Coordinates of C-alpha atoms in Angstrom, one line a residue:
M16 CA 5.0 83.9 81.1
S17 CA 5.2 87.2 79.1
A18 CA 5.7 90.8 80.1
Y19 CA 4.3 94.0 78.5
G20 CA 6.2 97.3 78.6
L21 CA 9.1 95.8 80.5
Y22 CA 12.7 95.2 79.3
P23 CA 13.3 94.6 76.5
C24 CA 10.0 95.9 75.3
P25 CA 9.5 99.7 75.1
Y26 CA 6.9 101.5 77.2
P27 CA 3.4 100.7 75.9
D28 CA 2.6 104.4 75.1
E29 CA 5.7 104.7 72.8
I30 CA 4.5 101.9 70.5
F31 CA 0.7 102.4 70.7
P32 CA -1.5 101.0 69.0
C33 CA 1.0 98.1 68.7
V34 CA 1.7 95.8 71.7
C35 CA 5.1 94.3 72.6
S36 CA 5.2 90.9 74.4
F37 CA 8.4 89.4 75.9
I38 CA 8.2 85.6 76.2
E39 CA 10.5 84.9 79.2
E40 CA 10.8 81.2 78.6
T41 CA 12.2 81.6 75.1
R42 CA 13.5 85.1 75.4
D43 CA 11.4 86.1 72.3
I44 CA 10.0 89.5 71.5
I45 CA 6.6 89.6 69.7
L46 CA 5.1 92.7 68.2
D47 CA 1.3 92.6 67.6
C48 CA 0.0 95.6 65.5
S49 CA -3.5 94.2 64.9
D50 CA -5.0 97.5 66.2
A51 CA -3.1 99.7 63.8
N52 CA -5.0 102.0 61.5
S53 CA -2.3 102.4 58.9
S54 CA 1.2 101.4 57.9
S55 CA 2.4 104.7 59.4
D56 CA 1.2 103.5 62.8
I57 CA 3.3 100.4 62.5
S58 CA 6.3 102.4 61.3
S59 CA 6.1 104.8 64.2
A60 CA 5.9 102.0 66.8
L61 CA 9.1 100.5 65.3
N62 CA 11.1 103.4 64.2
D63 CA 10.3 106.1 66.7
A64 CA 10.3 104.2 70.0
F65 CA 13.4 103.1 71.8
W66 CA 14.2 99.4 71.4
F67 CA 16.8 97.6 73.5
T68 CA 17.5 95.3 70.6
N69 CA 16.7 95.5 66.9
R70 CA 16.2 91.7 66.6
L71 CA 12.5 90.7 67.2
K72 CA 11.0 87.3 66.9
M73 CA 7.7 88.0 65.3
F74 CA 5.6 90.7 63.7
Y75 CA 1.8 89.9 63.8
L76 CA -1.1 91.7 62.1
G77 CA -4.4 89.8 62.3
D78 CA -8.1 90.5 62.0
D79 CA -7.4 94.1 60.9
D80 CA -9.7 95.7 58.3
V81 CA -7.8 99.0 57.9
V82 CA -4.1 98.5 57.1
E83 CA -3.9 98.0 53.3
E84 CA -0.1 97.8 52.8
L85 CA 3.2 97.2 54.4
S86 CA 4.9 100.3 53.0
E87 CA 8.5 101.2 52.2
G88 CA 10.6 101.5 55.3
V89 CA 7.9 100.2 57.7
F90 CA 10.4 97.9 59.4
K91 CA 13.4 100.1 58.9
R92 CA 15.0 99.8 62.3
V93 CA 14.2 96.3 63.3
T94 CA 14.4 92.7 62.0
F95 CA 12.1 89.8 62.4
E96 CA 12.4 86.0 62.1
I97 CA 8.7 85.7 61.4
I98 CA 6.2 88.0 59.6
D99 CA 2.6 86.8 60.1
V100 CA -0.3 88.7 58.5
E101 CA -3.7 87.0 58.4
N102 CA -7.3 88.0 57.8
A103 CA -6.4 91.6 57.0
K104 CA -6.8 94.2 54.3
V105 CA -3.2 94.1 53.3
A106 CA -3.0 94.1 49.4
S107 CA 0.6 94.9 48.9
I108 CA 4.0 94.4 50.5
H109 CA 6.9 96.7 49.6
P110 CA 10.1 94.7 49.0
S111 CA 11.9 96.7 51.8
A112 CA 9.4 95.3 54.3
L113 CA 11.0 91.9 53.8
L114 CA 14.6 93.0 52.9
S115 CA 15.0 94.8 56.2
S116 CA 15.1 91.4 57.7
Q117 CA 17.0 89.7 54.9
D118 CA 19.6 88.0 57.1
H119 CA 17.2 86.7 59.8
L120 CA 13.8 86.2 58.2
K121 CA 12.8 82.5 58.4
V122 CA 9.0 82.4 58.0
V123 CA 6.6 84.7 56.1
Q124 CA 2.9 84.0 56.3
I125 CA 0.3 86.1 54.4
R126 CA -3.1 84.6 54.3
L127 CA -6.7 85.6 53.9
C128 CA -5.7 88.9 52.4
P129 CA -6.6 90.6 49.1
M130 CA -3.0 90.4 47.9
K131 CA -2.7 90.0 44.1
E132 CA 1.1 90.2 43.9
F133 CA 4.0 89.3 46.1
P134 CA 7.6 90.7 45.9
W135 CA 9.1 87.4 44.5
D136 CA 12.3 89.2 43.5
T137 CA 13.3 89.5 47.1
L138 CA 13.7 85.8 47.6
P139 CA 17.3 85.4 46.4
Q140 CA 18.3 87.9 49.1
L141 CA 16.3 86.3 51.9
T142 CA 19.1 83.8 52.6
S143 CA 17.6 82.4 55.8
L144 CA 14.0 82.1 54.6
L145 CA 12.7 78.5 55.2
A146 CA 8.9 78.8 54.7
L147 CA 6.6 81.0 52.7
Y148 CA 2.9 80.5 53.4
L149 CA 0.6 82.5 51.0
K150 CA -2.8 80.8 51.4
N151 CA -6.2 82.2 50.6
N152 CA -5.1 85.3 48.8
R153 CA -5.7 86.5 45.2
L154 CA -2.4 85.6 43.5
T155 CA -2.8 84.7 39.8
A156 CA 0.8 83.9 38.7
I157 CA 4.0 82.6 40.1
P158 CA 7.3 83.5 38.3
S159 CA 10.5 81.5 38.1
I160 CA 11.4 81.4 41.8
Q161 CA 15.0 81.7 42.9
S162 CA 15.7 80.9 46.5
P163 CA 18.8 79.1 48.0
S164 CA 17.2 78.4 51.3
L165 CA 13.4 77.9 50.9
Q166 CA 12.1 74.6 52.1
S167 CA 8.3 75.0 52.1
L168 CA 6.1 77.0 49.8
V169 CA 2.3 77.0 50.2
V170 CA 0.1 78.9 47.8
S171 CA -3.1 77.1 48.2
Q172 CA -6.6 78.7 47.7
N173 CA -5.4 81.5 45.4
R174 CA -6.4 82.1 41.7
I175 CA -3.1 80.9 40.2
F176 CA -3.3 79.8 36.6
K177 CA 0.1 80.9 35.3
L178 CA 3.4 79.3 36.2
E179 CA 6.9 79.8 34.9
A180 CA 9.6 77.1 34.7
G181 CA 13.3 77.6 35.5
W182 CA 12.9 77.6 39.3
Q183 CA 16.1 77.3 41.3
A184 CA 15.0 76.1 44.7
P185 CA 17.4 73.3 45.6
N186 CA 16.3 72.9 49.2
L187 CA 12.5 73.0 48.5
T188 CA 10.9 69.9 50.1
A189 CA 7.2 70.9 50.1
L190 CA 5.2 72.6 47.3
I191 CA 1.6 72.9 48.0
M192 CA -0.6 74.5 45.2
S193 CA -4.0 73.1 46.0
G194 CA -7.2 75.0 45.2
N195 CA -5.9 76.9 42.2
P196 CA -7.2 76.8 38.6
I197 CA -4.0 75.2 37.4
T198 CA -4.5 73.2 34.1
G199 CA -0.9 72.1 33.6
F200 CA 2.7 72.8 34.1
P201 CA 5.2 74.3 31.7
H202 CA 7.9 72.0 30.2
G203 CA 10.7 71.5 32.7
F204 CA 8.8 72.9 35.6
F205 CA 10.0 70.2 38.1
E206 CA 13.6 70.2 37.0
G207 CA 14.9 72.5 39.8
F208 CA 13.3 70.5 42.6
D209 CA 16.0 68.0 43.4
N210 CA 14.9 67.5 47.0
L211 CA 11.1 67.7 46.7
V212 CA 9.4 65.4 49.2
Q213 CA 5.7 66.5 48.9
F214 CA 3.7 68.0 46.0
D215 CA 0.0 68.7 46.4
C216 CA -2.3 70.1 43.7
N217 CA -5.6 69.0 45.1
S218 CA -8.7 70.6 43.6
C219 CA -6.8 72.1 40.7
K220 CA -8.0 71.8 37.1
L221 CA -5.7 69.0 35.8
G222 CA -8.4 66.8 34.3
P223 CA -10.1 65.3 32.5
T224 CA -6.9 64.0 30.9
L225 CA -3.6 64.0 32.6
F226 CA -1.3 64.2 29.6
N227 CA 2.0 62.6 28.8
G228 CA 4.8 64.5 30.6
T229 CA 2.5 66.5 32.9
L230 CA 4.4 65.5 36.1
N231 CA 8.0 64.7 35.5
F232 CA 9.7 64.7 38.9
R233 CA 13.5 64.8 39.4
S234 CA 13.7 64.2 43.2
E235 CA 14.9 61.0 44.8
N236 CA 13.1 62.0 48.0
L237 CA 9.5 62.3 46.7
T238 CA 7.1 60.5 49.1
E239 CA 3.8 62.3 48.5
L240 CA 2.0 63.2 45.3
S241 CA -1.6 64.4 45.9
L242 CA -4.0 65.1 43.0
I243 CA -7.3 64.7 44.9
H244 CA -10.4 66.1 43.3
N245 CA -9.1 67.1 39.9
N246 CA -11.8 65.7 37.6
I247 CA -9.2 63.2 36.1
S248 CA -10.8 60.4 34.1
T249 CA -7.8 59.4 31.9
I250 CA -4.1 59.1 32.7
E251 CA -1.9 58.9 29.6
P252 CA 1.3 56.8 29.6
D253 CA 4.2 58.7 31.2
A254 CA 1.9 61.4 32.6
I255 CA 3.5 60.8 36.0
T256 CA 7.3 59.9 36.1
G257 CA 10.2 60.3 38.5
L258 CA 8.5 58.4 41.4
T259 CA 10.4 56.7 44.1
P260 CA 9.7 53.3 45.7
N261 CA 8.1 55.1 48.7
T262 CA 6.0 57.6 46.9
V263 CA 2.2 57.6 47.9
I264 CA 0.0 58.8 45.0
Y265 CA -3.4 60.2 46.1
L266 CA -5.9 60.2 43.2
E267 CA -9.0 60.1 45.4
A268 CA -12.3 61.7 44.3
N269 CA -11.6 61.7 40.5
H270 CA -13.4 59.9 37.7
I271 CA -11.0 57.1 36.8
T272 CA -12.8 54.0 35.6
E273 CA -10.0 51.8 34.3
L274 CA -6.5 51.0 35.4
T275 CA -4.8 51.0 32.0
E276 CA -1.6 48.9 32.1
E277 CA 0.3 51.3 29.9
A278 CA -0.3 54.2 32.4
F279 CA -0.2 52.4 35.7
R280 CA 2.2 49.5 35.4
P281 CA 5.4 51.8 35.1
M282 CA 4.3 53.5 38.3
L283 CA 3.7 50.2 40.1
D284 CA 6.9 48.8 38.9
V285 CA 8.7 51.5 40.9
L286 CA 6.4 51.4 43.9
S287 CA 6.8 47.6 44.2
Y288 CA 10.3 48.1 45.5
G289 CA 9.3 50.1 48.5
N290 CA 6.3 51.1 50.6
G291 CA 4.6 53.3 48.0
Y292 CA 1.0 52.8 46.8
I293 CA -1.7 54.5 44.7
D294 CA -4.9 55.7 46.6
L295 CA -7.9 55.5 44.3
W296 CA -10.7 55.9 46.8
D297 CA -13.9 57.5 45.5
N298 CA -13.3 56.6 41.8
P299 CA -15.7 54.6 39.8
I300 CA -13.2 51.8 39.0
M301 CA -14.7 49.0 36.9
C302 CA -13.0 45.9 38.4
G303 CA -13.5 43.6 35.4
C304 CA -10.8 41.7 33.4
S305 CA -9.2 44.9 32.2
M306 CA -7.5 45.1 35.6
A307 CA -6.6 41.5 35.9
W308 CA -2.9 42.5 35.3
V309 CA -3.0 44.1 38.7
V310 CA -4.9 41.5 40.6
V311 CA -2.9 38.4 39.4
E312 CA 0.5 40.0 40.0
P313 CA 1.5 39.7 43.7
Y314 CA 4.0 42.6 43.4
Y315 CA 1.2 45.0 42.3
F316 CA -1.8 43.7 44.2
G317 CA -2.2 45.6 47.5
R318 CA -0.5 48.7 46.2
V319 CA -3.7 50.0 44.6
L320 CA -6.3 51.0 47.2
G321 CA -9.9 51.8 46.7
Y322 CA -13.3 50.5 46.0
C323 CA -14.7 49.1 42.8
H324 CA -17.8 50.7 41.1
D325 CA -19.9 47.8 42.5
G326 CA -18.8 48.6 46.1
N327 CA -16.3 45.8 46.6
S328 CA -12.9 46.7 48.0
M329 CA -10.0 46.2 45.7
E330 CA -8.1 44.5 48.5
D331 CA -10.8 41.8 48.5
L332 CA -10.6 40.9 44.8
D333 CA -9.7 37.2 44.4
P334 CA -6.8 36.6 42.0
D335 CA -8.0 33.0 41.4
V336 CA -11.3 34.3 40.1
F337 CA -9.5 36.6 37.6
K338 CA -7.3 33.7 36.5
K339 CA -10.3 31.5 35.9
F340 CA -12.6 33.9 34.1
C341 CA -10.1 36.2 32.3
I342 CA -7.7 35.5 29.5
K343 CA -4.6 37.3 28.4
M344 CA -4.6 38.2 24.7
N345 CA -1.4 37.7 22.6
P346 CA 0.6 39.2 21.0
P347 CA 1.1 41.8 23.6
M348 CA 0.5 45.5 22.9
P349 CA 3.5 47.7 22.1
G350 CA 5.8 48.0 25.2
E351 CA 4.8 44.5 26.2
Y352 CA 1.6 45.6 27.7
S353 CA -1.1 43.0 27.8
T354 CA -4.9 43.1 27.1
W355 CA -7.1 40.9 29.3
I356 CA -10.6 40.0 28.3
D357 CA -13.5 37.9 29.5
L358 CA -13.0 34.2 28.8
D359 CA -16.4 34.0 27.4

């Protein structure tokens, strides 16, 4: 149940065109300003009306094609736990719009807006901020982020091509960057992510070669690495390091044809101690003798999922066939990596 224009909401005329809702079950106050024509309309509703409390649960602005900014002082007299702006014309957010709630703000969502820049410098002062969702905007760069509290950052479907290293986000567990023209990461980019659990960069521009040192993780909690649809055809040795035994690596919908032992064995050595695996669905993998090292080793076999180029499932490959028709060449390659060839 919710109430409009009843305690603790002001009278509707005082905050028009915004609407206040009081959710009785949770005792939350929601302010919806989707019918506002300007940032001034929003400011008047918040700063000119009488509010019984200055702590509101959520500010919402959606499907609005008029308001272009959240200006200085717009939220001067009240604080929010959640700021949610979606499918709107908002292109800029003044730092004060966030800092007015700096001790209480937990979630900020700005999506489907023409926003090119975000006030990143406010993050160190937003000491309660847990989640920042900035999907489907027009951001092009992310600086070195400093946040003591942030747990989830989603910047998918922007235009980001520039990243800075030196982040200090010790509590960040999820970093989602999918759908951006990211071609690589600066040296040391992942060093500040000690508790990272999930990293997604699907439909980025990391291919055709994933170079040595591209993804050097430092978290003991990493369980998901997703690089789906990146036009990757070659993975260099040590391109992906810092995995945990339970990391699942999603490499679906790329152009990988061969599981080179130098690149994949170090990963499988780690994954074999837990529940982790590598998902290679929708890659044109040639399941010849070059991948015998995977098939004949029980610790590796079953931790690589996908279909071969000829349509056979990797899980259905017969180790005895590979032992019969493939031969291991000696001496081994540098690093004790082997080369398998056809017996004929």
